[in-house]
Amino acid sequence: MDAFDRALLNLLQQDGMATAEQLAAQVPLSPSAIARRVRRLRDDGVVAATRAVLSERQLGRRLRALVMVQLHDHAPEAGLAALRAQLQALAEVQLCLEISGPSDLMLLVSVADMPAFNNFADAHLAGNPVVRRYETAFVKKALKFTTAAPLAD
């Protein structure tokens, strides 16, 4: 990966739908050379996906919560695997990370309102036998949100 690839990746992270012509206005290569490079970066899996970022507020999802989940120390592996699979499949869970520290998982949950969050927590966390406890912090304001990976130019 050279400096041209890194420059293209930085631009694609800002606008994944940019055309080769638009990219050529900012990277000193021809549109055909850029198109070949972008195709190679996609084929090699460096660009894993191109997605639209939707407005949560416009969609009616106004409550976001960070949920720290502590698991039981001696929970059976099958139960842990089932919980991980369940969390990965839930549309409300935007992010699920295994973390270090007193908690084992951190979730970013997006729902319409507090009753919807309570339903989510009751259905998927409170009654789950592998969940020891969970704590929730509700997002007051998103100051920054990005999926862009930092790349040197």
Tab-separated table of C-alpha atoms in Angstrom:
chain	number	residue	atom	x	y	z
A	1	MET	CA	0.000	0.000	0.000
A	2	ASP	CA	1.504	3.294	-1.061
A	3	ALA	CA	0.716	6.957	-0.432
A	4	PHE	CA	-1.802	7.035	-3.314
A	5	ASP	CA	-3.730	4.100	-1.817
A	6	ARG	CA	-3.774	5.765	1.607
A	7	ALA	CA	-4.979	9.043	0.095
A	8	LEU	CA	-7.745	7.208	-1.783
A	9	LEU	CA	-8.772	5.332	1.359
A	10	ASN	CA	-8.970	8.566	3.351
A	11	LEU	CA	-11.196	10.088	0.678
A	12	LEU	CA	-13.357	6.962	0.360
A	13	GLN	CA	-13.932	6.986	4.121
A	14	GLN	CA	-15.430	10.461	3.729
A	15	ASP	CA	-17.511	9.535	0.665
A	16	GLY	CA	-17.638	5.874	-0.305
A	17	MET	CA	-19.651	6.685	-3.424
A	18	ALA	CA	-17.137	9.142	-4.888
A	19	THR	CA	-16.427	8.507	-8.558
A	20	ALA	CA	-12.958	8.011	-9.997
A	21	GLU	CA	-13.286	11.434	-11.619
A	22	GLN	CA	-14.097	13.067	-8.279
A	23	LEU	CA	-11.200	11.269	-6.596
A	24	ALA	CA	-8.828	12.291	-9.423
A	25	ALA	CA	-9.517	15.937	-8.565
A	26	GLN	CA	-7.759	15.320	-5.235
A	27	VAL	CA	-5.265	12.535	-5.996
A	28	PRO	CA	-2.752	13.132	-8.804
A	29	LEU	CA	-3.653	10.056	-10.859
A	30	SER	CA	-5.862	9.514	-13.881
A	31	PRO	CA	-9.462	8.417	-13.288
A	32	SER	CA	-8.715	5.038	-14.905
A	33	ALA	CA	-5.702	4.463	-12.607
A	34	ILE	CA	-7.826	5.440	-9.610
A	35	ALA	CA	-10.629	3.103	-10.688
A	36	ARG	CA	-8.117	0.215	-10.934
A	37	ARG	CA	-6.690	1.000	-7.498
A	38	VAL	CA	-10.132	1.277	-5.881
A	39	ARG	CA	-11.197	-2.013	-7.498
A	40	ARG	CA	-8.014	-3.695	-6.170
A	41	LEU	CA	-8.577	-2.267	-2.665
A	42	ARG	CA	-12.123	-3.633	-2.725
A	43	ASP	CA	-11.089	-7.015	-4.147
A	44	ASP	CA	-8.310	-7.341	-1.544
A	45	GLY	CA	-10.800	-6.640	1.262
A	46	VAL	CA	-9.142	-3.398	2.379
A	47	VAL	CA	-12.444	-1.654	1.625
A	48	ALA	CA	-14.740	-4.086	3.390
A	49	ALA	CA	-18.069	-2.374	2.639
A	50	THR	CA	-19.735	0.817	1.475
A	51	ARG	CA	-22.692	1.829	3.606
A	52	ALA	CA	-25.059	4.721	4.055
A	53	VAL	CA	-25.021	6.466	7.434
A	54	LEU	CA	-28.625	7.152	8.408
A	55	SER	CA	-29.964	9.869	10.664
A	56	GLU	CA	-31.173	8.230	13.868
A	57	ARG	CA	-33.367	11.239	14.645
A	58	GLN	CA	-35.035	11.174	11.210
A	59	LEU	CA	-35.748	7.464	11.660
A	60	GLY	CA	-37.364	7.967	15.062
A	61	ARG	CA	-34.599	6.305	17.094
A	62	ARG	CA	-33.851	8.912	19.680
A	63	LEU	CA	-32.426	7.003	22.646
A	64	ARG	CA	-28.916	5.598	22.581
A	65	ALA	CA	-27.343	3.768	25.492
A	66	LEU	CA	-23.930	2.409	26.347
A	67	VAL	CA	-24.444	-0.825	28.238
A	68	MET	CA	-21.606	-2.423	30.182
A	69	VAL	CA	-22.288	-6.140	30.687
A	70	GLN	CA	-20.552	-8.273	33.297
A	71	LEU	CA	-20.783	-12.015	32.724
A	72	HIS	CA	-20.730	-14.784	35.315
A	73	ASP	CA	-17.203	-16.119	35.870
A	74	HIS	CA	-18.165	-19.762	35.424
A	75	ALA	CA	-20.850	-19.420	32.770
A	76	PRO	CA	-20.948	-22.373	30.380
A	77	GLU	CA	-19.288	-21.662	27.025
A	78	ALA	CA	-22.457	-22.633	25.173
A	79	GLY	CA	-24.401	-19.957	27.051
A	80	LEU	CA	-21.731	-17.347	26.330
A	81	ALA	CA	-21.703	-18.254	22.641
A	82	ALA	CA	-25.493	-18.032	22.522
A	83	LEU	CA	-25.456	-14.562	24.128
A	84	ARG	CA	-22.784	-13.311	21.699
A	85	ALA	CA	-24.751	-14.642	18.725
A	86	GLN	CA	-27.978	-13.121	20.042
A	87	LEU	CA	-26.407	-9.698	20.560
A	88	GLN	CA	-24.832	-9.776	17.097
A	89	ALA	CA	-28.223	-10.531	15.535
A	90	LEU	CA	-30.199	-7.795	17.325
A	91	ALA	CA	-30.877	-4.702	15.198
A	92	GLU	CA	-30.898	-2.494	18.313
A	93	VAL	CA	-27.266	-3.393	19.050
A	94	GLN	CA	-25.125	-1.168	16.856
A	95	LEU	CA	-21.834	-2.129	18.469
A	96	CYS	CA	-20.823	-5.080	20.624
A	97	LEU	CA	-17.262	-5.207	21.945
A	98	GLU	CA	-15.478	-7.654	24.240
A	99	ILE	CA	-13.488	-5.429	26.586
A	100	SER	CA	-11.030	-5.632	29.473
A	101	GLY	CA	-11.757	-4.404	32.981
A	102	PRO	CA	-14.634	-5.123	35.338
A	103	SER	CA	-17.125	-5.522	32.481
A	104	ASP	CA	-16.846	-8.105	29.735
A	105	LEU	CA	-18.960	-6.550	26.976
A	106	MET	CA	-19.816	-3.024	25.916
A	107	LEU	CA	-22.908	-2.466	23.805
A	108	LEU	CA	-24.147	0.570	21.928
A	109	VAL	CA	-27.919	0.194	21.835
A	110	SER	CA	-30.254	2.394	19.785
A	111	VAL	CA	-34.007	2.390	20.442
A	112	ALA	CA	-36.973	4.738	20.071
A	113	ASP	CA	-37.513	5.576	23.735
A	114	MET	CA	-37.152	4.444	27.360
A	115	PRO	CA	-39.948	1.844	27.241
A	116	ALA	CA	-38.254	0.303	24.203
A	117	PHE	CA	-34.945	0.208	26.085
A	118	ASN	CA	-36.605	-1.400	29.098
A	119	ASN	CA	-38.135	-4.039	26.825
A	120	PHE	CA	-34.720	-4.659	25.246
A	121	ALA	CA	-32.942	-4.978	28.606
A	122	ASP	CA	-35.640	-7.198	30.114
A	123	ALA	CA	-35.768	-9.497	27.097
A	124	HIS	CA	-32.049	-9.866	26.416
A	125	LEU	CA	-30.042	-9.037	29.535
A	126	ALA	CA	-31.982	-9.154	32.802
A	127	GLY	CA	-33.171	-12.736	32.455
A	128	ASN	CA	-30.103	-14.152	30.745
A	129	PRO	CA	-28.408	-16.734	32.988
A	130	VAL	CA	-24.860	-15.834	31.824
A	131	VAL	CA	-25.301	-12.113	32.583
A	132	ARG	CA	-24.185	-11.299	36.108
A	133	ARG	CA	-25.106	-7.612	35.931
A	134	TYR	CA	-25.241	-4.670	33.571
A	135	GLU	CA	-24.949	-0.905	33.894
A	136	THR	CA	-26.318	1.620	31.457
A	137	ALA	CA	-25.276	5.154	30.566
A	138	PHE	CA	-27.620	7.052	28.282
A	139	VAL	CA	-26.164	9.273	25.576
A	140	LYS	CA	-27.057	12.926	26.111
A	141	LYS	CA	-25.375	14.210	22.954
A	142	ALA	CA	-23.155	12.644	20.314
A	143	LEU	CA	-20.116	14.873	19.988
A	144	LYS	CA	-18.358	12.698	17.427
A	145	PHE	CA	-19.265	9.572	15.519
A	146	THR	CA	-17.162	8.075	12.777
A	147	THR	CA	-16.365	4.718	11.305
A	148	ALA	CA	-13.232	6.081	9.615
A	149	ALA	CA	-9.952	4.377	10.477
A	150	PRO	CA	-7.030	6.763	10.991
A	151	LEU	CA	-4.547	6.508	8.131
A	152	ALA	CA	-1.308	8.392	7.594
A	153	ASP	CA	-1.148	10.324	4.339
